Amino acid sequence: MTANRLCLLVAGWIVLTAMGAFWQLFVKHQGGFWQVWVFAVSLALALTGLNLFLLRILSPGRSLRIMLSVVLVVTALDSWFMDSFGVAIDVDMLRNAIETDVAEASDLIGLPMFWRLLWQAGLPIAFIWWVRLPPSGWLRSARDYTLGALAGLALLFGAALPVYSSYASYFRNNELARYLIAPANLVTASLSLAHKAVQARKPFVKVGEDAHRITVPGRKPLLTVFVIGETARAANFSLGGYERNTNPLLTQRDVFYFKSVRSCGTSTAVSVPCMFSVLPRDEFNLSEARRRDSVLDILQRAGMAVTWVENQVSCKGVCDRVPMHMGRDYHPESCEDGECLDDTLLVALADLLPKTTMDAAIFLHTMGSHGPTYHSRVTPDREVFKPICPTQRIETCTDAQIINSYDNSIVYTDYILDSLIGQLTAQQDRLDAVLVYVSDHGESLGEGGLYLHGQPYLFAPDVQKQVPMLFWFSTDAPARLGLDTNCLRERLQDPISHDHVAHTLMGLNDVQTAVYRPQFDLLKGCRAEAGS
């Protein structure tokens, strides 16, 4: 028996015995055809590879037996807790466990827990200490350690990549699943908790403390409605040249569509904090973003009324210090299983507009084209491209069905934006309005065998990084802003990025601050100086 073989056996034992909650969730959400069994076998092998990698990383040299024993005990407790109480292990659950006092912990201790420890951890631990391992020097131990970790990664990716689309659709639609993978859930939760503890000790960085605005008395309130798109890729916007008419309504509006816009990330968690940071992508640090003001804070500090309406899971920390509302509270009829159609945002804006009596910025975070359930992002009357892919298991659909479903979600976004513009148009007599729309990132729809998004930025295809962006101005807004619209139209072909968002918002609203960088203001050069 070698150290690597021992780790492989333990890894397989964990997948077989300690992941009951994970497999129950898997069975609940999968059908019964043969592809499911292929996926299940792939998952079992991939998770074994993942555990082999973790066990090797955590068990160097002579600490092998001790560390494997500790991991088995902790994993047995992890799985017992999930199976017994139906909970998932994330950073918050781990924090609760650490902060539990003796009285609370004693309520959990009993024969069922000891029985689980006895058979799930005790039996393999006895084997670990009974089996004979060949003696080895430090050089051979280091070699075996490295080869074992690499073998784990090879098994993980070798089993997963051939059915990548199944992984993409399953874990995208069942986020809970990754919190049921023992002991990886404990490892990631521990690292996250440690990171949060370190970050909590760092001082909060206030940005643009000198922010102020130049205003002219007697003017109508200026309202900026900023719509954050989700998973909309520029390649499928007919405003940008796509052969299908996915923007039938916006085409009839006088919008300014930028045709070469690059996101600063390939996931919402990166792109949203990045686009609202005053730092360009090459200076942005995601780990510090939650401890630093965003442009929303600067606009609010300068005297504007700032509101965020959320139709996703969260604003990723961007709206933590401004008023925030959930879209579902405005129109729960559009919601199912915790997800809402974007028409909730139409109801939200209709409610907020009459209350807007001063210069303001309203941010609307859409559900957009979030996949893989593109079909659930649109109402039946907007399904103009058929046949669609009516399931979360996109690997069971043809490429044509997937693209049809995705394009329908873009058609629905077109409807939402047109309706928002309609609401603002109806308020032109008392408000000067600007609507800005930009997506957080793009999406892969099968090109090169890739689906969804979130690929490492350096290697991600352009369809995940090229995003749509447009402006719309109410009738009097250009004159109010001193904006030469002909000048702006001449710039629609220029390459731009999310780096321009924060500074364009500051320039648009005449916010004066030392952190404003005019080279990132899209309207700079097409506007008269503020106050003129």
Coordinates of C-alpha atoms in Angstrom, one line a residue:
M1 CA 0.0 0.0 0.0
T2 CA 1.4 3.4 -1.0
A3 CA 0.4 6.8 0.5
N4 CA -1.4 7.8 -2.8
R5 CA -3.4 4.6 -2.9
L6 CA -4.4 5.0 0.7
C7 CA -5.6 8.5 -0.1
L8 CA -7.5 7.3 -3.1
L9 CA -9.3 4.7 -1.0
V10 CA -10.2 7.2 1.6
A11 CA -11.4 9.6 -1.1
G12 CA -13.7 6.9 -2.6
W13 CA -15.0 6.0 0.9
I14 CA -16.0 9.6 1.5
V15 CA -17.9 9.9 -1.8
L16 CA -19.6 6.6 -1.1
T17 CA -20.6 7.2 2.5
A18 CA -20.4 10.9 3.4
M19 CA -22.4 12.6 0.6
G20 CA -25.9 11.3 1.2
A21 CA -27.4 14.8 1.1
F22 CA -25.7 15.6 -2.1
W23 CA -26.9 12.4 -3.9
Q24 CA -30.4 12.9 -2.6
L25 CA -30.5 16.4 -4.1
F26 CA -29.1 15.0 -7.3
V27 CA -31.8 12.3 -7.6
K28 CA -34.5 14.8 -6.8
H29 CA -33.5 17.1 -9.7
Q30 CA -32.5 14.6 -12.4
G31 CA -34.6 12.6 -14.8
G32 CA -34.4 8.9 -15.5
F33 CA -32.8 8.6 -18.9
W34 CA -29.4 7.1 -19.6
Q35 CA -27.5 10.5 -19.7
V36 CA -28.2 10.9 -16.0
W37 CA -26.4 7.7 -15.2
V38 CA -23.4 8.8 -17.3
F39 CA -23.5 12.1 -15.4
A40 CA -23.8 10.3 -12.0
V41 CA -20.7 8.1 -12.8
S42 CA -18.8 11.2 -14.0
L43 CA -19.7 13.0 -10.8
A44 CA -18.6 10.2 -8.5
L45 CA -15.3 10.0 -10.3
A46 CA -14.8 13.7 -10.4
L47 CA -15.6 14.0 -6.7
T48 CA -13.2 11.2 -5.9
G49 CA -10.6 13.1 -7.8
L50 CA -11.4 16.3 -5.9
N51 CA -11.2 14.5 -2.5
L52 CA -7.9 12.8 -3.5
F53 CA -6.5 16.3 -4.3
L54 CA -7.7 17.7 -1.0
L55 CA -6.4 14.7 1.0
R56 CA -3.0 14.9 -0.5
I57 CA -2.8 18.7 0.0
L58 CA -3.8 18.3 3.6
S59 CA -1.7 15.2 4.4
P60 CA 2.0 15.8 3.6
G61 CA 4.8 13.6 4.7
R62 CA 4.7 11.8 8.0
S63 CA 1.4 13.5 9.0
L64 CA -0.5 11.3 6.6
R65 CA -2.2 8.9 9.0
I66 CA -2.9 11.7 11.5
M67 CA -4.4 14.1 8.9
L68 CA -6.5 11.4 7.2
S69 CA -7.9 10.4 10.6
V70 CA -8.8 14.0 11.4
V71 CA -10.4 14.5 8.0
L72 CA -12.5 11.4 8.4
V73 CA -13.8 12.4 11.8
V74 CA -14.6 16.0 10.6
T75 CA -16.2 14.7 7.4
A76 CA -18.3 12.2 9.4
L77 CA -19.6 15.0 11.6
D78 CA -20.1 17.2 8.5
S79 CA -22.2 14.6 6.8
W80 CA -24.1 13.6 9.9
F81 CA -25.1 17.2 10.5
M82 CA -26.3 17.7 6.9
D83 CA -28.2 14.4 6.9
S84 CA -29.8 14.9 10.3
F85 CA -30.8 18.5 10.0
G86 CA -31.2 19.0 6.3
V87 CA -28.7 21.9 6.3
A88 CA -25.9 22.9 3.9
I89 CA -22.4 23.9 5.1
D90 CA -21.4 27.4 4.1
V91 CA -19.4 30.1 5.8
D92 CA -22.4 31.3 7.8
M93 CA -23.2 27.8 9.0
L94 CA -19.6 27.2 10.0
R95 CA -19.6 30.5 11.9
N96 CA -22.7 29.4 13.8
A97 CA -21.0 26.1 14.7
I98 CA -17.9 27.9 16.0
E99 CA -19.9 30.4 18.0
T100 CA -22.2 27.7 19.5
D101 CA -21.8 27.4 23.3
V102 CA -21.5 24.2 25.3
A103 CA -25.2 24.1 26.2
E104 CA -26.3 24.3 22.6
A105 CA -23.7 21.8 21.5
S106 CA -24.7 19.3 24.1
D107 CA -28.2 19.2 22.6
L108 CA -26.7 17.8 19.4
I109 CA -24.6 15.1 21.0
G110 CA -26.1 11.6 21.2
L111 CA -26.0 8.0 20.1
P112 CA -26.8 8.7 16.5
M113 CA -23.8 11.0 16.2
F114 CA -21.5 8.5 17.9
W115 CA -22.8 5.7 15.7
R116 CA -22.1 7.7 12.6
L117 CA -18.5 8.4 13.9
L118 CA -18.0 4.7 14.7
W119 CA -18.8 3.2 11.3
Q120 CA -18.1 6.1 8.9
A121 CA -14.9 7.4 10.5
G122 CA -13.8 4.6 12.9
L123 CA -13.7 1.7 10.4
P124 CA -11.5 3.5 7.8
I125 CA -9.3 5.0 10.6
A126 CA -8.7 1.5 11.9
F127 CA -7.7 0.4 8.4
I128 CA -5.4 3.5 8.0
W129 CA -3.4 2.6 11.1
W130 CA -3.4 -1.1 10.4
V131 CA -2.1 -1.0 6.8
R132 CA 1.6 -1.0 6.3
L133 CA 3.2 1.8 4.3
P134 CA 6.7 1.5 2.8
P135 CA 9.3 3.6 4.4
S136 CA 10.4 6.6 2.3
G137 CA 12.8 9.5 2.5
W138 CA 11.8 13.1 2.1
L139 CA 12.5 13.2 -1.6
R140 CA 10.3 10.2 -2.4
S141 CA 7.6 11.6 -0.1
A142 CA 7.6 14.9 -1.9
R143 CA 7.4 13.2 -5.2
D144 CA 4.5 11.0 -4.1
Y145 CA 2.8 14.0 -2.5
T146 CA 3.0 16.0 -5.8
L147 CA 2.0 13.0 -8.0
G148 CA -1.0 12.3 -5.8
A149 CA -2.3 15.8 -5.9
L150 CA -1.8 15.9 -9.7
A151 CA -3.5 12.6 -10.1
G152 CA -6.5 13.9 -8.1
L153 CA -6.8 16.9 -10.5
A154 CA -6.4 14.7 -13.5
L155 CA -9.2 12.4 -12.3
L156 CA -11.4 15.5 -11.5
F157 CA -11.0 17.2 -14.9
G158 CA -10.8 13.9 -16.9
A159 CA -14.2 12.8 -15.5
A160 CA -15.9 16.2 -15.7
L161 CA -14.8 17.7 -19.0
P162 CA -16.4 15.1 -21.4
V163 CA -19.8 16.0 -19.9
Y164 CA -19.1 19.7 -19.1
S165 CA -22.5 20.9 -20.2
S166 CA -24.2 18.7 -17.6
Y167 CA -22.0 20.1 -14.8
A168 CA -22.7 23.7 -16.1
S169 CA -26.5 23.3 -16.1
Y170 CA -26.7 21.3 -12.9
F171 CA -24.5 23.4 -10.6
R172 CA -25.8 26.7 -12.1
N173 CA -29.4 25.7 -11.3
N174 CA -28.6 23.9 -8.0
E175 CA -26.3 26.2 -6.2
L176 CA -27.1 24.4 -3.0
A177 CA -25.3 21.3 -4.3
R178 CA -21.8 22.7 -3.9
Y179 CA -22.5 23.2 -0.2
L180 CA -23.2 19.5 0.2
I181 CA -19.9 18.2 -1.1
A182 CA -18.0 16.9 2.0
P183 CA -15.3 17.8 3.0
A184 CA -14.8 20.4 0.3
N185 CA -17.7 22.5 1.8
L186 CA -15.8 22.7 5.1
V187 CA -12.5 23.5 3.5
T188 CA -14.0 26.4 1.4
A189 CA -16.1 27.6 4.3
S190 CA -13.0 27.7 6.5
L191 CA -11.0 29.6 4.0
S192 CA -13.8 32.0 3.4
L193 CA -14.3 32.5 7.1
A194 CA -10.6 33.2 7.6
H195 CA -10.6 35.6 4.6
K196 CA -13.6 37.5 6.1
A197 CA -11.9 37.7 9.5
V198 CA -8.8 39.2 7.9
Q199 CA -10.9 41.6 5.8
A200 CA -12.9 42.7 8.8
R201 CA -9.8 44.0 10.5
K202 CA -9.0 46.2 7.5
P203 CA -10.2 49.8 7.7
F204 CA -13.0 50.8 5.4
V205 CA -11.8 53.0 2.5
K206 CA -13.9 56.0 1.8
V207 CA -13.6 57.2 -1.8
G208 CA -14.4 60.7 -3.0
E209 CA -15.0 62.3 0.3
D210 CA -14.7 65.7 -1.4
A211 CA -17.7 64.9 -3.7
H212 CA -20.1 67.7 -4.4
R213 CA -22.3 68.8 -7.3
I214 CA -22.9 71.9 -9.4
T215 CA -26.6 72.5 -9.5
V216 CA -28.8 75.2 -11.0
P217 CA -31.9 76.3 -9.1
G218 CA -35.2 76.0 -10.9
R219 CA -34.4 73.1 -13.1
K220 CA -36.5 69.9 -13.3
P221 CA -35.0 67.0 -11.3
L222 CA -32.5 65.0 -13.3
L223 CA -33.1 61.2 -13.0
T224 CA -30.6 58.6 -14.1
V225 CA -32.0 55.1 -14.4
F226 CA -29.1 52.6 -14.7
V227 CA -30.2 49.1 -15.7
I228 CA -27.6 46.3 -15.0
G229 CA -28.1 43.6 -17.5
E230 CA -27.5 40.0 -16.7
T231 CA -25.7 37.5 -19.0
A232 CA -26.6 39.5 -22.1
R233 CA -23.9 39.1 -24.8
A234 CA -23.4 41.7 -27.5
A235 CA -23.3 39.1 -30.2
N236 CA -27.1 38.5 -29.9
F237 CA -28.2 42.1 -29.9
S238 CA -29.7 43.1 -33.3
L239 CA -28.8 46.8 -32.4
G240 CA -25.2 45.6 -32.8
G241 CA -25.7 43.8 -36.1
Y242 CA -27.1 40.3 -35.1
E243 CA -29.1 38.9 -38.0
R244 CA -32.1 38.1 -35.8
N245 CA -34.3 40.9 -34.8
T246 CA -33.9 40.6 -31.0
N247 CA -34.4 44.3 -30.4
P248 CA -37.7 45.1 -32.3
L249 CA -38.8 47.8 -29.8
L250 CA -35.5 49.5 -29.0
T251 CA -34.8 49.8 -32.8
Q252 CA -37.8 52.2 -32.9
R253 CA -36.4 54.3 -30.0
D254 CA -33.7 56.9 -30.4
V255 CA -31.0 55.0 -28.4
F256 CA -27.3 55.3 -28.6
Y257 CA -25.9 51.8 -28.8
F258 CA -22.1 51.2 -28.3
K259 CA -20.9 48.4 -30.4
S260 CA -17.6 47.4 -28.8
V261 CA -17.9 47.2 -25.0
R262 CA -15.8 44.9 -22.9
S263 CA -16.8 43.6 -19.4
C264 CA -14.3 43.6 -16.5
G265 CA -15.3 40.1 -15.5
T266 CA -17.0 36.9 -16.7
S267 CA -19.3 36.6 -13.7
T268 CA -21.6 38.8 -11.7
A269 CA -19.6 38.6 -8.6
V270 CA -16.7 40.2 -10.3
S271 CA -18.3 42.5 -12.9
V272 CA -20.8 44.3 -10.8
P273 CA -18.4 45.5 -8.1
C274 CA -15.8 46.2 -10.8
M275 CA -18.0 48.3 -13.0
F276 CA -19.1 50.5 -10.1
S277 CA -15.6 51.0 -8.8
V278 CA -13.7 54.2 -9.6
L279 CA -10.7 51.9 -10.3
P280 CA -10.2 50.5 -13.8
R281 CA -10.0 46.8 -14.2
D282 CA -6.2 46.7 -14.0
E283 CA -6.2 48.4 -10.6
F284 CA -9.4 46.7 -9.2
N285 CA -9.1 44.2 -6.4
L286 CA -12.2 42.1 -5.7
S287 CA -11.1 41.1 -2.2
E288 CA -11.0 44.8 -1.2
A289 CA -14.2 45.9 -3.0
R290 CA -16.5 45.3 -0.1
R291 CA -14.3 47.5 2.1
R292 CA -14.3 50.4 -0.3
D293 CA -16.9 52.9 -1.5
S294 CA -18.4 52.4 -4.9
V295 CA -19.7 55.2 -7.2
L296 CA -23.1 54.8 -5.6
D297 CA -21.6 56.0 -2.3
I298 CA -20.0 59.0 -4.2
L299 CA -23.3 60.0 -5.9
Q300 CA -25.1 59.8 -2.6
R301 CA -22.4 61.7 -0.8
A302 CA -22.7 64.4 -3.4
G303 CA -26.3 65.0 -2.5
M304 CA -28.2 62.7 -4.9
A305 CA -31.0 60.3 -3.9
V306 CA -29.7 56.9 -4.8
T307 CA -31.8 53.7 -4.8
W308 CA -31.0 50.1 -5.8
V309 CA -33.8 47.6 -6.8
E310 CA -32.6 44.0 -6.8
N311 CA -34.1 41.3 -8.9
Q312 CA -31.3 38.8 -8.3
V313 CA -29.6 37.3 -5.3
S314 CA -27.6 40.4 -4.3
C315 CA -25.8 43.5 -5.4
K316 CA -22.5 42.0 -4.5
G317 CA -21.8 44.7 -1.9
V318 CA -22.2 47.6 -4.2
C319 CA -25.5 48.8 -2.7
D320 CA -24.7 48.0 1.0
R321 CA -24.8 51.7 2.0
V322 CA -27.7 53.0 -0.1
P323 CA -31.5 52.3 0.1
M324 CA -32.2 48.9 -1.4
H325 CA -35.5 47.2 -2.4
M326 CA -36.2 43.7 -3.6
G327 CA -38.1 43.5 -6.9
R328 CA -40.2 40.6 -5.7
D329 CA -41.8 42.9 -3.1
Y330 CA -43.3 45.1 -5.9
H331 CA -44.8 42.3 -8.0
P332 CA -44.8 38.9 -6.3
E333 CA -47.1 37.5 -9.0
S334 CA -44.1 37.4 -11.4
C335 CA -42.1 35.2 -9.0
E336 CA -41.7 31.5 -8.8
D337 CA -39.3 29.5 -6.6
G338 CA -37.6 32.6 -5.5
E339 CA -36.9 34.0 -9.0
C340 CA -38.9 36.8 -10.6
L341 CA -39.4 38.0 -14.1
D342 CA -38.0 41.5 -14.8
D343 CA -41.4 43.0 -15.1
T344 CA -41.2 43.4 -11.3
L345 CA -38.8 46.2 -12.1
L346 CA -41.4 48.0 -14.2
V347 CA -43.7 48.0 -11.2
A348 CA -40.8 49.2 -9.0
L349 CA -40.0 52.1 -11.2
A350 CA -43.7 53.0 -11.5
D351 CA -43.8 53.2 -7.7
L352 CA -40.5 55.2 -7.4
L353 CA -41.1 57.8 -10.2
P354 CA -43.8 59.8 -8.4
K355 CA -41.5 60.0 -5.3
T356 CA -38.6 61.4 -7.3
T357 CA -38.5 65.1 -6.4
M358 CA -34.8 65.8 -6.5
D359 CA -31.8 64.7 -8.6
A360 CA -31.7 61.0 -8.3
A361 CA -30.1 57.7 -9.6
I362 CA -32.1 54.5 -9.6
F363 CA -30.2 51.2 -10.2
L364 CA -32.2 48.3 -11.5
H365 CA -30.5 44.9 -11.3
T366 CA -32.2 42.5 -13.8
M367 CA -32.5 38.8 -14.0
G368 CA -32.0 39.3 -17.7
S369 CA -30.7 36.1 -19.5
H370 CA -29.4 34.2 -16.6
G371 CA -28.9 30.6 -17.6
P372 CA -29.2 27.8 -18.1
T373 CA -32.9 28.2 -17.7
Y374 CA -33.2 30.9 -20.4
H375 CA -36.8 29.8 -21.1
S376 CA -37.9 30.9 -17.6
R377 CA -36.7 34.5 -18.1
V378 CA -39.5 35.3 -20.6
T379 CA -43.2 35.3 -20.8
P380 CA -44.8 33.0 -23.5
D381 CA -45.9 36.0 -25.6
R382 CA -42.2 37.0 -26.1
E383 CA -41.1 33.5 -27.3
V384 CA -40.7 34.5 -30.9
F385 CA -38.0 31.9 -31.7
K386 CA -38.9 28.2 -31.6
P387 CA -38.4 25.4 -30.7
I388 CA -37.1 26.3 -27.3
C389 CA -35.1 24.4 -24.7
P390 CA -37.7 24.1 -21.9
T391 CA -35.4 22.5 -19.2
Q392 CA -32.4 23.4 -17.0
R393 CA -30.6 20.4 -18.5
I394 CA -29.4 22.2 -21.6
E395 CA -27.1 19.3 -22.6
T396 CA -30.3 17.5 -23.6
C397 CA -31.3 20.2 -26.1
T398 CA -29.9 21.0 -29.5
D399 CA -27.8 24.1 -30.1
A400 CA -30.7 25.6 -32.0
Q401 CA -33.1 25.2 -29.1
I402 CA -30.6 26.7 -26.7
I403 CA -30.0 29.7 -29.0
N404 CA -33.7 30.2 -29.5
S405 CA -34.4 30.3 -25.8
Y406 CA -31.5 32.7 -25.2
D407 CA -32.6 35.0 -28.0
N408 CA -36.1 35.0 -26.6
S409 CA -34.7 36.3 -23.3
I410 CA -33.0 39.1 -25.2
V411 CA -36.3 39.9 -26.8
Y412 CA -37.8 40.1 -23.3
T413 CA -35.0 42.4 -22.2
D414 CA -35.8 44.6 -25.2
Y415 CA -39.4 44.8 -24.0
I416 CA -38.4 45.7 -20.4
L417 CA -36.0 48.4 -21.6
D418 CA -38.6 49.8 -24.0
S419 CA -41.2 49.8 -21.2
L420 CA -38.8 51.6 -18.8
I421 CA -38.2 54.2 -21.5
G422 CA -42.0 54.6 -22.0
Q423 CA -42.4 55.3 -18.3
L424 CA -39.7 57.9 -18.3
T425 CA -41.1 59.5 -21.5
A426 CA -44.5 59.9 -19.7
Q427 CA -42.7 61.9 -17.0
Q428 CA -40.8 64.3 -19.3
D429 CA -42.9 67.3 -18.2
R430 CA -41.5 67.1 -14.7
L431 CA -38.2 65.1 -15.0
D432 CA -35.2 65.2 -17.2
A433 CA -34.2 61.5 -17.6
V434 CA -31.3 59.4 -18.8
L435 CA -31.5 55.6 -19.1
V436 CA -28.2 53.6 -19.2
Y437 CA -28.1 49.9 -19.9
V438 CA -25.1 47.6 -19.8
S439 CA -24.7 43.9 -19.2
D440 CA -22.4 42.5 -16.5
H441 CA -20.9 39.8 -18.7
G442 CA -21.7 37.7 -21.7
E443 CA -22.4 34.0 -22.2
S444 CA -21.2 30.9 -24.1
L445 CA -23.9 29.0 -26.0
G446 CA -22.0 26.0 -27.1
E447 CA -19.2 27.7 -29.1
G448 CA -16.1 25.6 -28.7
G449 CA -18.0 23.2 -26.4
L450 CA -18.4 25.9 -23.8
Y451 CA -21.7 26.9 -22.1
L452 CA -22.7 29.6 -19.6
H453 CA -20.0 31.9 -18.3
G454 CA -17.4 32.3 -15.5
Q455 CA -14.4 31.2 -17.4
P456 CA -11.1 32.6 -16.2
Y457 CA -10.9 36.1 -17.9
L458 CA -7.6 35.4 -19.6
F459 CA -8.9 32.3 -21.4
A460 CA -12.6 33.2 -21.7
P461 CA -14.0 33.6 -25.2
D462 CA -15.1 37.1 -26.4
V463 CA -18.8 36.1 -26.2
Q464 CA -18.4 36.1 -22.4
K465 CA -16.7 39.5 -22.4
Q466 CA -18.3 41.5 -25.2
V467 CA -21.5 43.1 -23.8
P468 CA -24.3 45.4 -24.9
M469 CA -24.4 49.0 -23.7
L470 CA -26.8 51.8 -24.6
F471 CA -28.0 55.3 -23.6
W472 CA -31.4 56.9 -24.0
F473 CA -32.2 60.6 -23.2
S474 CA -35.5 62.3 -22.6
T475 CA -36.3 65.2 -25.0
D476 CA -34.9 68.0 -22.9
A477 CA -32.0 66.0 -21.3
P478 CA -29.3 66.6 -24.0
A479 CA -29.8 70.4 -23.8
R480 CA -29.9 70.2 -20.0
L481 CA -26.6 68.3 -20.0
G482 CA -25.0 70.4 -22.8
L483 CA -24.6 67.2 -24.8
D484 CA -23.9 67.2 -28.5
T485 CA -25.7 64.0 -29.6
N486 CA -24.1 64.1 -33.0
C487 CA -20.7 64.0 -31.3
L488 CA -21.9 61.0 -29.2
R489 CA -23.1 59.1 -32.3
E490 CA -19.6 59.4 -33.8
R491 CA -18.2 57.6 -30.8
L492 CA -20.5 54.6 -30.9
Q493 CA -17.9 52.5 -32.7
D494 CA -15.1 53.3 -30.2
P495 CA -13.8 50.4 -28.0
I496 CA -14.9 51.0 -24.4
S497 CA -15.3 48.9 -21.2
H498 CA -16.8 48.8 -17.8
D499 CA -14.0 51.1 -16.7
H500 CA -16.0 53.9 -18.1
V501 CA -19.2 53.3 -16.1
A502 CA -18.4 55.0 -12.8
H503 CA -16.8 58.1 -14.3
T504 CA -19.5 58.5 -16.8
L505 CA -22.0 58.5 -14.0
M506 CA -20.1 61.1 -12.1
G507 CA -19.7 63.3 -15.2
L508 CA -23.3 62.9 -16.2
N509 CA -24.4 64.1 -12.8
D510 CA -21.8 66.9 -12.5
V511 CA -20.2 65.3 -9.5
Q512 CA -16.9 67.1 -8.7
T513 CA -14.3 65.0 -6.9
A514 CA -10.6 64.4 -7.1
V515 CA -11.2 60.7 -8.0
Y516 CA -13.0 61.5 -11.2
R517 CA -11.0 60.6 -14.2
P518 CA -12.2 62.4 -17.3
Q519 CA -10.5 60.0 -19.7
F520 CA -13.1 57.3 -18.6
D521 CA -16.1 59.6 -19.0
L522 CA -17.9 58.6 -22.2
L523 CA -19.7 61.9 -22.5
K524 CA -16.6 64.0 -21.9
G525 CA -15.7 65.9 -25.1
C526 CA -19.3 65.9 -26.2
R527 CA -20.6 68.0 -23.4
A528 CA -20.3 71.7 -22.6
E529 CA -18.6 72.4 -19.3
A530 CA -20.8 72.0 -16.2
G531 CA -22.8 75.0 -15.3
S532 CA -22.5 76.6 -18.7

